[in-house]
XYZ file of C-alpha atoms in Angstrom:
699
model
C 0.000 0.000 0.000
C 1.278 3.467 -0.832
C 1.521 5.736 2.205
C 0.255 9.223 1.423
C 2.956 11.794 2.114
C 1.963 15.350 3.137
C 2.647 17.971 0.479
C 5.823 19.965 1.078
C 4.578 23.327 2.302
C 5.933 26.820 2.562
C 6.770 26.943 6.251
C 5.908 30.641 6.399
C 2.539 30.703 4.565
C 1.616 27.054 5.126
C 0.484 26.729 1.484
C 2.144 24.533 -1.164
C 3.268 26.307 -4.319
C 1.992 25.026 -7.695
C 5.446 23.652 -8.484
C 5.636 21.890 -5.127
C 2.188 20.402 -5.794
C 3.403 19.093 -9.153
C 6.540 17.630 -7.550
C 4.431 15.914 -4.879
C 2.122 14.374 -7.516
C 5.150 13.190 -9.481
C 6.619 11.629 -6.345
C 3.342 9.822 -5.627
C 3.417 8.377 -9.142
C 6.981 7.176 -8.597
C 5.966 5.653 -5.275
C 3.084 3.885 -6.964
C 5.445 2.436 -9.556
C 7.903 1.165 -6.964
C 5.140 -0.216 -4.744
C 3.652 -2.097 -7.699
C 6.879 -3.552 -9.001
C 8.892 -3.803 -5.765
C 6.570 -5.368 -3.191
C 9.521 -6.639 -1.162
C 11.895 -4.525 0.961
C 13.576 -1.874 -1.175
C 17.208 -2.616 -2.046
C 19.981 -0.081 -1.621
C 20.348 0.380 -5.378
C 16.613 1.017 -5.746
C 16.692 3.433 -2.805
C 19.578 5.295 -4.449
C 17.707 5.583 -7.741
C 14.588 6.855 -5.997
C 16.599 9.275 -3.859
C 18.307 10.778 -6.914
C 15.074 10.971 -8.916
C 13.318 12.917 -6.151
C 15.744 15.867 -6.374
C 14.114 19.292 -6.699
C 16.121 22.492 -6.953
C 12.974 24.622 -6.562
C 12.130 22.887 -3.284
C 15.601 23.579 -1.862
C 15.273 27.182 -3.026
C 11.980 27.537 -1.152
C 13.557 26.090 1.980
C 16.438 28.558 1.772
C 14.061 31.460 1.239
C 12.126 30.547 4.399
C 15.320 30.116 6.426
C 16.714 33.531 5.466
C 13.696 35.784 6.004
C 15.254 37.048 9.228
C 18.601 36.908 11.072
C 18.962 34.012 13.499
C 21.842 34.614 15.883
C 22.134 31.882 18.524
C 20.417 32.598 21.820
C 17.921 35.104 20.361
C 14.155 34.926 19.819
C 14.613 34.823 16.048
C 16.928 31.841 16.436
C 14.153 30.096 18.374
C 11.805 30.776 15.448
C 14.229 29.033 13.097
C 14.445 26.127 15.535
C 10.678 25.728 15.385
C 10.787 25.831 11.579
C 13.172 22.859 11.516
C 11.177 20.930 14.134
C 7.905 21.502 12.275
C 9.467 20.384 8.991
C 10.755 17.110 10.436
C 7.438 16.403 12.139
C 5.433 17.218 8.999
C 7.301 14.341 7.359
C 6.330 12.006 10.222
C 9.927 11.673 11.354
C 10.358 11.088 15.123
C 11.827 14.369 16.332
C 13.319 15.513 19.623
C 15.530 18.276 20.993
C 18.343 18.632 23.513
C 18.803 21.868 25.442
C 21.988 23.304 26.951
C 22.738 26.333 29.082
C 25.881 27.966 27.700
C 27.847 31.208 27.749
C 27.353 33.374 24.656
C 28.531 36.909 23.885
C 26.801 39.958 22.387
C 27.774 43.579 21.562
C 26.454 46.657 23.351
C 28.414 49.563 21.848
C 31.446 50.192 19.654
C 33.177 53.195 18.117
C 36.424 53.926 16.298
C 37.627 57.364 15.259
C 40.749 58.786 13.627
C 42.411 61.855 15.169
C 44.698 63.611 12.680
C 47.700 65.800 13.519
C 45.827 68.911 12.302
C 43.155 68.383 14.965
C 40.445 67.021 12.701
C 38.501 63.908 13.675
C 36.860 61.251 11.494
C 34.341 58.820 12.989
C 34.586 55.529 11.148
C 31.479 53.573 10.120
C 31.355 50.202 11.882
C 28.535 48.475 10.034
C 27.396 47.897 6.471
C 26.204 51.116 4.780
C 22.826 49.640 3.820
C 20.331 49.210 6.661
C 19.655 45.488 6.832
C 16.579 44.214 8.615
C 14.020 41.457 8.226
C 10.349 41.837 7.377
C 9.575 42.791 10.981
C 12.239 45.495 11.042
C 14.621 43.436 13.204
C 18.163 44.565 12.304
C 21.160 42.286 11.950
C 23.589 42.290 14.852
C 26.214 45.029 14.675
C 29.667 43.784 13.642
C 31.648 42.479 16.605
C 33.918 39.702 17.825
C 32.139 37.391 20.249
C 33.984 36.904 23.572
C 36.147 39.986 22.997
C 36.641 41.780 26.313
C 35.256 45.273 26.668
C 37.914 47.945 26.466
C 39.084 51.243 25.038
C 42.343 52.644 23.753
C 43.685 55.928 22.437
C 46.844 55.005 20.618
C 48.736 55.044 17.356
C 47.861 52.470 14.716
C 50.288 49.982 13.158
C 49.645 47.767 10.142
C 50.892 44.210 10.806
C 49.904 42.470 7.554
C 48.408 39.021 8.396
C 49.466 39.266 12.035
C 51.831 36.287 11.835
C 54.930 36.066 13.999
C 57.099 36.570 10.937
C 55.159 39.774 10.172
C 56.033 41.134 13.616
C 59.656 40.124 13.015
C 59.633 42.018 9.716
C 58.382 45.117 11.525
C 60.984 44.822 14.265
C 63.653 44.562 11.586
C 62.542 48.037 10.467
C 62.516 49.369 14.003
C 58.736 49.256 14.332
C 57.281 47.993 17.607
C 53.572 47.561 18.325
C 53.722 47.792 22.110
C 50.937 50.111 23.264
C 49.491 50.424 19.745
C 46.273 49.397 18.012
C 47.200 46.905 15.292
C 45.367 46.627 11.977
C 45.373 43.113 10.496
C 44.194 41.771 7.183
C 42.631 38.343 7.549
C 44.163 35.505 5.584
C 47.064 33.094 5.114
C 45.374 30.474 7.270
C 45.532 32.393 10.552
C 42.157 32.528 12.339
C 40.888 35.711 13.944
C 41.391 34.287 17.438
C 45.031 33.491 16.687
C 45.472 36.970 15.197
C 44.293 38.572 18.442
C 46.447 36.220 20.514
C 49.587 37.109 18.514
C 48.821 40.820 18.876
C 48.397 40.400 22.623
C 51.726 38.562 22.873
C 53.444 41.423 21.040
C 52.090 44.119 23.358
C 49.230 45.592 21.319
C 46.319 47.149 23.212
C 43.550 46.490 20.644
C 43.048 44.830 17.263
C 41.150 45.750 14.094
C 40.691 42.912 11.571
C 39.516 43.334 7.984
C 38.939 41.071 4.995
C 41.091 41.956 2.027
C 38.789 40.873 -0.814
C 38.344 42.463 -4.224
C 34.544 42.580 -4.013
C 31.947 43.444 -1.365
C 34.563 45.643 0.311
C 31.989 47.337 2.541
C 31.094 44.121 4.385
C 32.104 43.512 8.010
C 33.042 39.955 8.987
C 31.587 38.996 12.347
C 32.989 36.027 14.269
C 34.264 34.797 17.620
C 37.741 35.013 19.159
C 37.424 32.370 21.876
C 40.132 29.740 22.217
C 39.055 26.106 21.963
C 35.563 24.759 21.298
C 32.424 24.159 23.308
C 30.845 25.992 26.206
C 33.606 27.696 28.217
C 31.667 27.203 31.464
C 31.591 23.397 31.089
C 34.944 22.428 29.544
C 34.916 18.697 28.809
C 31.383 17.993 29.965
C 27.921 18.973 28.705
C 26.325 22.210 29.883
C 23.035 20.602 30.905
C 20.494 22.369 33.088
C 21.366 21.768 36.730
C 24.837 20.457 35.902
C 28.228 21.728 37.018
C 29.098 25.213 35.776
C 32.352 27.074 36.330
C 32.415 30.770 37.180
C 33.646 33.473 34.804
C 36.578 34.128 37.147
C 37.702 30.479 37.066
C 41.117 30.169 35.419
C 39.843 27.381 33.156
C 37.253 29.819 31.821
C 39.250 33.042 31.682
C 42.101 31.441 29.720
C 39.671 30.839 26.869
C 39.226 34.588 26.239
C 41.668 37.185 24.890
C 42.874 39.969 27.171
C 42.676 42.788 24.601
C 39.574 43.937 22.685
C 39.074 43.592 18.960
C 36.612 44.596 16.250
C 36.067 43.809 12.566
C 36.471 46.456 9.869
C 35.399 46.443 6.248
C 38.111 46.652 3.587
C 36.865 50.143 2.681
C 37.143 51.444 6.235
C 40.497 49.718 6.774
C 41.794 51.482 3.670
C 41.011 54.841 5.292
C 42.995 53.896 8.389
C 45.925 52.455 6.449
C 46.025 55.434 4.094
C 46.564 57.733 7.071
C 49.676 55.932 8.295
C 53.171 57.281 8.023
C 56.379 55.933 9.468
C 58.234 52.976 7.995
C 57.428 51.741 4.490
C 55.548 48.494 3.932
C 58.079 45.611 3.936
C 58.922 44.451 0.450
C 57.653 40.899 1.000
C 54.145 42.195 1.825
C 53.678 44.358 -1.259
C 52.780 41.700 -3.815
C 49.244 41.206 -2.497
C 48.590 44.668 -1.036
C 46.670 47.491 -2.657
C 48.733 50.410 -3.939
C 47.218 52.789 -1.354
C 48.979 51.022 1.523
C 52.471 52.528 1.580
C 53.421 52.825 5.251
C 52.939 50.725 8.371
C 53.086 53.454 11.068
C 53.076 53.848 14.000
C 50.774 56.831 13.467
C 51.051 59.746 13.145
C 47.269 59.449 13.212
C 45.852 58.524 16.599
C 43.089 55.988 16.809
C 40.362 56.149 19.460
C 38.978 52.619 19.943
C 36.079 51.604 22.171
C 34.114 48.373 22.515
C 31.610 47.299 25.129
C 30.042 43.841 25.079
C 28.421 41.385 27.438
C 28.849 37.694 28.085
C 25.638 36.095 29.219
C 24.233 32.643 29.817
C 21.721 31.628 27.145
C 19.756 28.539 26.191
C 20.613 26.741 22.953
C 18.792 23.826 21.368
C 19.837 20.994 19.053
C 17.161 19.297 16.938
C 17.208 15.622 15.861
C 15.101 13.527 13.505
C 15.622 9.764 13.829
C 15.040 7.049 11.244
C 15.358 3.770 13.118
C 17.240 0.946 11.452
C 15.570 -2.411 10.963
C 18.529 -4.788 11.448
C 21.132 -2.820 13.392
C 19.143 -0.067 15.122
C 21.949 0.404 17.645
C 24.413 1.568 14.969
C 24.055 5.174 13.861
C 24.886 7.258 10.799
C 24.731 10.938 11.692
C 24.159 13.815 9.257
C 24.750 17.249 10.754
C 24.493 20.952 9.926
C 24.448 23.961 12.213
C 21.423 26.252 12.155
C 22.582 29.535 13.729
C 23.942 32.440 11.692
C 25.587 35.808 12.336
C 23.140 37.517 9.981
C 20.716 36.062 7.415
C 23.133 33.222 6.754
C 22.091 32.200 3.239
C 25.440 30.533 2.615
C 26.586 30.031 6.181
C 24.818 27.886 7.268
C 21.377 27.954 5.669
C 22.479 26.492 2.348
C 23.396 23.442 4.404
C 20.217 23.648 6.484
C 18.120 23.754 3.302
C 19.994 20.661 2.107
C 19.291 18.917 5.446
C 15.575 19.708 5.150
C 15.619 18.278 1.633
C 17.444 15.162 2.815
C 14.611 14.677 5.315
C 11.994 15.122 2.567
C 13.685 12.633 0.265
C 14.251 10.072 3.023
C 10.546 10.327 3.874
C 9.807 9.450 0.250
C 12.020 6.372 0.569
C 10.232 5.376 3.763
C 6.937 5.673 1.928
C 8.224 3.307 -0.762
C 8.850 0.589 1.805
C 12.528 1.288 2.418
C 13.942 1.082 5.920
C 17.658 1.535 6.560
C 19.675 -1.357 7.938
C 21.220 0.996 10.504
C 19.672 4.024 12.175
C 20.044 7.495 10.660
C 20.004 10.669 12.753
C 19.554 14.102 11.159
C 21.217 16.669 13.444
C 20.561 20.415 13.465
C 23.145 22.058 15.726
C 22.865 25.373 17.543
C 25.550 27.972 18.426
C 28.231 26.679 16.044
C 29.292 30.240 15.290
C 30.300 30.699 18.930
C 32.759 27.804 18.808
C 30.906 24.616 17.791
C 29.017 24.752 21.083
C 25.861 22.787 20.219
C 27.634 19.841 18.627
C 30.415 19.804 21.229
C 28.019 19.708 24.182
C 26.093 16.843 22.569
C 29.255 14.858 21.805
C 30.496 15.335 25.357
C 27.122 14.219 26.737
C 26.937 11.134 24.499
C 30.596 10.129 24.348
C 30.064 6.712 25.933
C 27.541 5.733 23.237
C 29.309 7.387 20.312
C 32.472 5.353 20.725
C 31.033 1.896 19.924
C 27.868 2.864 18.047
C 28.536 5.823 15.723
C 29.335 4.514 12.234
C 30.175 7.933 10.780
C 29.387 11.623 11.018
C 28.608 13.440 7.742
C 28.875 17.227 8.008
C 27.604 19.933 5.678
C 28.078 23.488 6.924
C 28.033 25.901 3.990
C 26.625 23.602 1.306
C 27.264 26.125 -1.466
C 29.778 28.975 -1.479
C 30.528 28.957 -5.201
C 31.852 26.597 -7.890
C 33.898 23.446 -7.335
C 33.452 20.486 -5.004
C 35.525 20.281 -1.833
C 35.517 17.280 0.483
C 37.351 16.537 3.704
C 37.352 13.165 5.435
C 39.109 10.673 7.602
C 40.990 8.476 5.098
C 39.037 5.218 5.425
C 36.115 6.967 3.698
C 38.056 8.178 0.635
C 36.977 5.336 -1.648
C 33.314 5.760 -0.722
C 33.485 9.461 -1.563
C 34.970 8.694 -4.976
C 32.300 6.110 -5.770
C 29.458 8.403 -4.715
C 30.696 11.300 -6.861
C 30.484 8.995 -9.879
C 26.698 8.728 -9.336
C 25.844 12.423 -8.956
C 25.520 14.833 -11.890
C 27.969 17.706 -12.078
C 25.922 20.905 -11.629
C 28.267 22.948 -13.814
C 28.959 20.497 -16.678
C 26.275 19.076 -18.929
C 26.236 15.277 -19.130
C 29.136 14.699 -16.740
C 29.355 13.283 -13.242
C 30.974 15.249 -10.440
C 33.786 12.703 -10.349
C 34.784 13.292 -13.978
C 35.600 16.948 -13.349
C 36.499 16.805 -9.665
C 39.183 14.148 -10.120
C 40.927 15.742 -13.099
C 43.905 16.780 -10.974
C 44.085 13.436 -9.161
C 41.392 12.158 -6.814
C 43.695 11.565 -3.852
C 44.805 15.190 -3.708
C 41.295 16.610 -3.787
C 40.280 15.071 -0.472
C 41.291 17.228 2.457
C 41.752 16.119 6.050
C 39.891 17.199 9.161
C 42.533 18.777 11.391
C 40.994 22.258 11.368
C 38.556 23.503 13.989
C 36.140 25.296 11.695
C 32.932 23.250 11.706
C 30.958 20.646 13.616
C 33.064 17.680 12.518
C 35.725 18.820 15.022
C 34.229 17.271 18.193
C 33.359 14.060 16.365
C 36.847 13.523 14.932
C 39.159 15.267 17.366
C 37.421 14.413 20.643
C 35.400 11.240 19.999
C 37.257 9.537 17.124
C 34.238 9.083 14.848
C 34.961 8.573 11.101
C 33.761 11.763 9.426
C 33.226 13.598 6.145
C 32.753 17.307 5.392
C 31.261 18.353 2.021
C 30.782 21.776 0.393
C 30.795 23.566 -2.957
C 33.088 26.570 -3.424
C 36.397 27.357 -1.724
C 35.160 30.562 -0.066
C 32.814 33.477 -0.657
C 33.193 37.268 -0.358
C 30.191 37.942 1.911
C 31.310 35.558 4.672
C 29.688 36.508 8.016
C 28.513 39.874 6.629
C 25.008 41.285 6.282
C 25.246 40.581 2.550
C 25.036 36.809 3.125
C 21.425 36.794 1.954
C 19.046 34.845 -0.247
C 19.512 37.503 -2.949
C 23.284 36.974 -2.972
C 22.785 33.239 -3.382
C 20.331 33.628 -6.266
C 22.528 36.189 -8.038
C 26.021 34.828 -7.418
C 26.340 31.634 -5.385
C 23.932 29.238 -7.088
C 21.264 30.961 -9.211
C 19.571 27.727 -10.292
C 20.266 25.781 -7.070
C 21.876 22.941 -9.011
C 24.925 22.967 -6.742
C 22.574 22.571 -3.778
C 21.080 19.544 -5.522
C 24.576 18.114 -6.071
C 25.637 18.508 -2.423
C 22.348 17.019 -1.231
C 22.851 14.107 -3.616
C 26.357 13.386 -2.343
C 25.290 13.775 1.286
C 22.315 11.460 0.895
C 24.160 8.751 -1.035
C 26.981 8.697 1.504
C 24.376 8.160 4.210
C 22.525 5.471 2.238
C 25.673 3.416 1.701
C 26.811 3.769 5.304
C 23.344 2.915 6.618
C 22.480 0.103 4.176
C 25.629 -1.702 3.000
C 25.872 -5.007 4.841
C 29.630 -4.501 5.162
C 30.657 -0.942 5.891
C 32.404 0.700 2.895
C 35.578 1.535 4.844
C 39.028 1.115 3.325
C 41.834 1.381 5.854
C 44.478 0.801 3.182
C 43.893 4.474 2.271
C 44.504 5.345 5.924
C 47.759 3.373 5.953
C 48.942 5.171 2.824
C 48.090 8.535 4.380
C 50.018 7.692 7.556
C 53.034 6.663 5.494
C 52.851 9.945 3.573
C 52.778 11.866 6.854
C 55.744 9.922 8.209
C 57.789 10.663 5.093
C 56.878 14.344 5.246
C 57.819 14.457 8.918
C 61.201 12.904 8.191
C 62.055 15.935 6.030
C 61.464 18.280 8.961
C 63.383 16.464 11.708
C 67.077 16.037 12.270
C 68.753 12.673 12.770
C 68.744 12.970 16.550
C 65.054 12.025 16.482
C 64.162 8.459 15.517
C 61.101 7.716 13.407
C 61.612 3.972 13.743
C 58.670 3.515 16.179
C 56.414 5.284 13.693
C 57.698 3.230 10.771
C 57.096 -0.067 12.546
C 53.606 0.861 13.760
C 52.541 2.006 10.275
C 53.749 -1.279 8.825
C 51.684 -3.136 11.414
C 48.655 -0.988 10.624
C 49.072 -1.521 6.860
C 49.195 -5.284 7.393
C 46.004 -5.180 9.481
C 44.307 -2.986 6.869
C 45.180 -5.457 4.109
C 43.922 -8.349 6.238
C 40.589 -6.599 6.883
C 40.236 -5.636 3.225
C 40.685 -9.273 2.172
C 38.165 -10.382 4.797
C 35.632 -7.822 3.552
C 35.991 -9.021 -0.045
C 35.492 -12.649 0.973
C 32.354 -11.871 2.981
C 30.875 -9.848 0.120
C 31.232 -12.890 -2.144
C 29.127 -15.046 0.174
C 25.666 -14.869 -1.344
C 23.968 -17.078 1.225
C 22.718 -15.300 4.282
C 22.488 -16.849 7.709
C 23.111 -16.198 11.345
C 26.799 -17.143 11.159
C 27.490 -14.926 8.140
C 25.519 -12.068 9.692
C 27.479 -12.406 12.928
C 30.771 -12.337 11.027
C 29.700 -9.196 9.180
C 28.589 -7.564 12.396
C 31.904 -8.381 14.077
C 33.853 -7.066 11.088
C 31.834 -3.842 11.019
C 32.428 -3.305 14.720
C 36.181 -3.528 14.137
C 35.930 -1.085 11.237
C 34.075 1.378 13.466
C 36.364 0.896 16.448
C 39.661 1.399 14.603
C 39.313 5.196 14.396
C 38.995 5.312 18.187
C 42.465 3.806 18.382
C 43.918 7.189 17.444
C 42.270 8.752 20.496
C 44.523 9.266 23.527
C 42.759 9.636 26.868
C 45.266 12.242 28.082
C 44.815 14.420 25.001
C 47.351 16.866 23.654
C 49.782 18.421 26.115
C 48.156 21.541 27.553
C 45.047 21.005 25.388
C 43.571 17.832 26.769
C 40.185 18.240 25.042
C 41.869 17.471 21.693
C 42.503 13.737 21.865
C 43.116 12.564 18.272
C 46.849 12.094 17.704
C 46.662 12.082 13.886
C 44.149 14.832 13.131
C 43.830 17.999 15.169
C 44.946 21.629 15.184
C 48.538 22.431 16.118
C 48.901 24.934 18.939
C 50.795 27.240 16.585
C 48.626 27.933 13.533
C 51.780 28.839 11.608
C 53.105 25.307 12.032
C 54.196 23.477 8.883
C 52.392 20.345 10.089
C 48.630 19.904 9.730
C 48.820 16.342 11.083
C 50.259 14.661 14.196
C 49.332 17.731 16.317
C 51.214 16.507 19.394
C 54.413 16.150 17.396
C 53.802 19.542 15.785
C 53.426 21.134 19.235
C 56.619 19.523 20.523
C 58.572 20.820 17.505
C 57.243 24.349 18.041
C 57.918 24.292 21.777
C 61.342 22.811 21.139
C 62.338 25.920 19.200
C 61.943 28.009 22.359
C 65.146 29.492 23.756
C 64.158 28.215 27.207
C 64.349 24.596 26.001
C 67.672 22.748 25.960
C 68.643 20.535 23.045
C 68.282 17.417 25.166
C 64.803 18.440 26.321
C 63.811 19.283 22.754
C 64.760 15.892 21.374
C 63.196 14.036 24.315
C 59.883 15.895 23.958
C 59.634 15.219 20.218
C 60.631 11.575 20.670
C 57.999 11.102 23.357
C 55.257 12.446 21.062
C 56.444 10.148 18.259
C 56.106 7.201 20.625
C 52.601 8.340 21.587
C 51.513 8.434 17.939
C 53.168 5.059 17.288
C 51.260 3.499 20.187
C 47.998 4.995 18.916
C 48.577 3.527 15.453
C 49.323 0.140 17.017
C 46.081 0.395 19.010
C 44.139 1.137 15.818
C 45.816 -1.845 14.119
C 44.861 -4.059 17.045
C 41.250 -2.879 16.780
C 41.207 -3.757 13.087
C 42.531 -7.244 13.737
C 40.168 -7.770 16.653
C 42.663 -9.998 18.421
C 44.506 -9.853 21.717
C 48.261 -9.504 21.396
């Protein structure tokens, strides 16, 4: 019997559009066909075909339009409205839906001002928000540009331009006799250094305040909002979930205060920054900076112009809410595939994150169609809508910390989509055992920018292995899953970056004019996301390939050998990688043999279940209970952020930290070598643990 599915409705008006009505009728016809000709449980291949055929760019467009009618900054009433929109959508599709609530520390602006005071006595008050008045249909304005968790403060001081704010930029200034102590530094964002690290470097060099601007060629009047907190998760509950009635640290606790910078900061637009930089005298811009700087920037200061800086903000406890829709598996309901996107935005958030939220809503719609056809996943699927990601991945981190004991043995994989569409070109990050699955899925999805071609055909032109990034950064909700819990993960998005990032211009209009006018890239991301989930939820043997992981570890070891002197031995690492590669080959052979067994039965099913458990567990082998030295929350010894964002290593974070700390003048040569060697041994032991998990045998 065909189950009647409610028409997709406009969540604002409650009425289906004519096109949505047509799509719903078409879907019902497809369901009728599959019900007539496929009376038995729907196979994975049939589910994939039906999932792909139910794509609708106009439906995703309507979702995005509804999501971007007003700003939805975490902890505000408008954010709660967006939460209800997502809940109502899931429930309208008859998906079991629930929420989790946390009490966390967020940060909001109260007042800010910056003015230039020229030697002739004239004063210029600088604009600190976009020139166009942005508000939603109710007149609610977007939040003024600010840096969340910046301390309140004021300064009247000379300005100095410090390029990207890297340590080598400060060295270049010192070489010219320029010191920033007691000054307000102006920084252009880029070269991989996050805004929090920029403020931290400025603080270390004696600056009293920081102004950060984006140095793009377009949309130069936009102000990039963001946070400057160190680490991830609620600062009042570091390492445990901020549940109502649970333990909460005070703002004056050292564990809390160390998360925040000591000097205030604000964002500037490129246009406003140009005014400040054009007023500087003093030393000329260092030669090595000039290649990517505009011609109007000729001097770095200090002064002679004085800069009057003032910012007042407030940190306050607010309630955030994650939303979940659950599709229960029929054979392995206690194994979970998680698909996640964050819901909160600094402004309207058409790209970040609502392009991903629209894709998540469409995933739910298309999965409900599959359920209506008779399909039920082998394993359970959870659709996750996170809150307060923009404040430091708070929603996802609190949930991971609360559910860590169940995630370790039961989470098959976490599939993240943050900004689904930023522009052209597919970008994917993953833990390496999922590389082959990603490649196979991209062969099944149409390229949105090339007629008659699959995504794989164009994406892999430069070599498929080099197009898959790794997940060591802390810039989206995959971070707690990979770096704290050791869950195999994937991150998918279209477009390297976009010029209206975190500005008031990140609107539905920008998306329809520039980002994805026909919403075909949204369809492509949703297709990849859904097919990844279908394979991970339905394949009897999980599509993991740890040979890819072994190859990646070997590549990292070889790269590391080029950075270390001969006093440090990589032999422990070499031997552990060889052991891991052998275990990966053994598991790969076992998987192939089990796939060839056509007859089903309790014994075969038990063997598959045992094999899958080992495939899931292996990633946890890279987790060290003690975590990184001085940063114990980060526990993955292969993927994680180095303490120094200027480090040459984006892998083996503990080793990277020991190399950086070893370069300190306070460290003796013997201590340096011993510290690096110890971290190498730690990584080697973690790799051996992962190999042991793959083999599933006691040593």
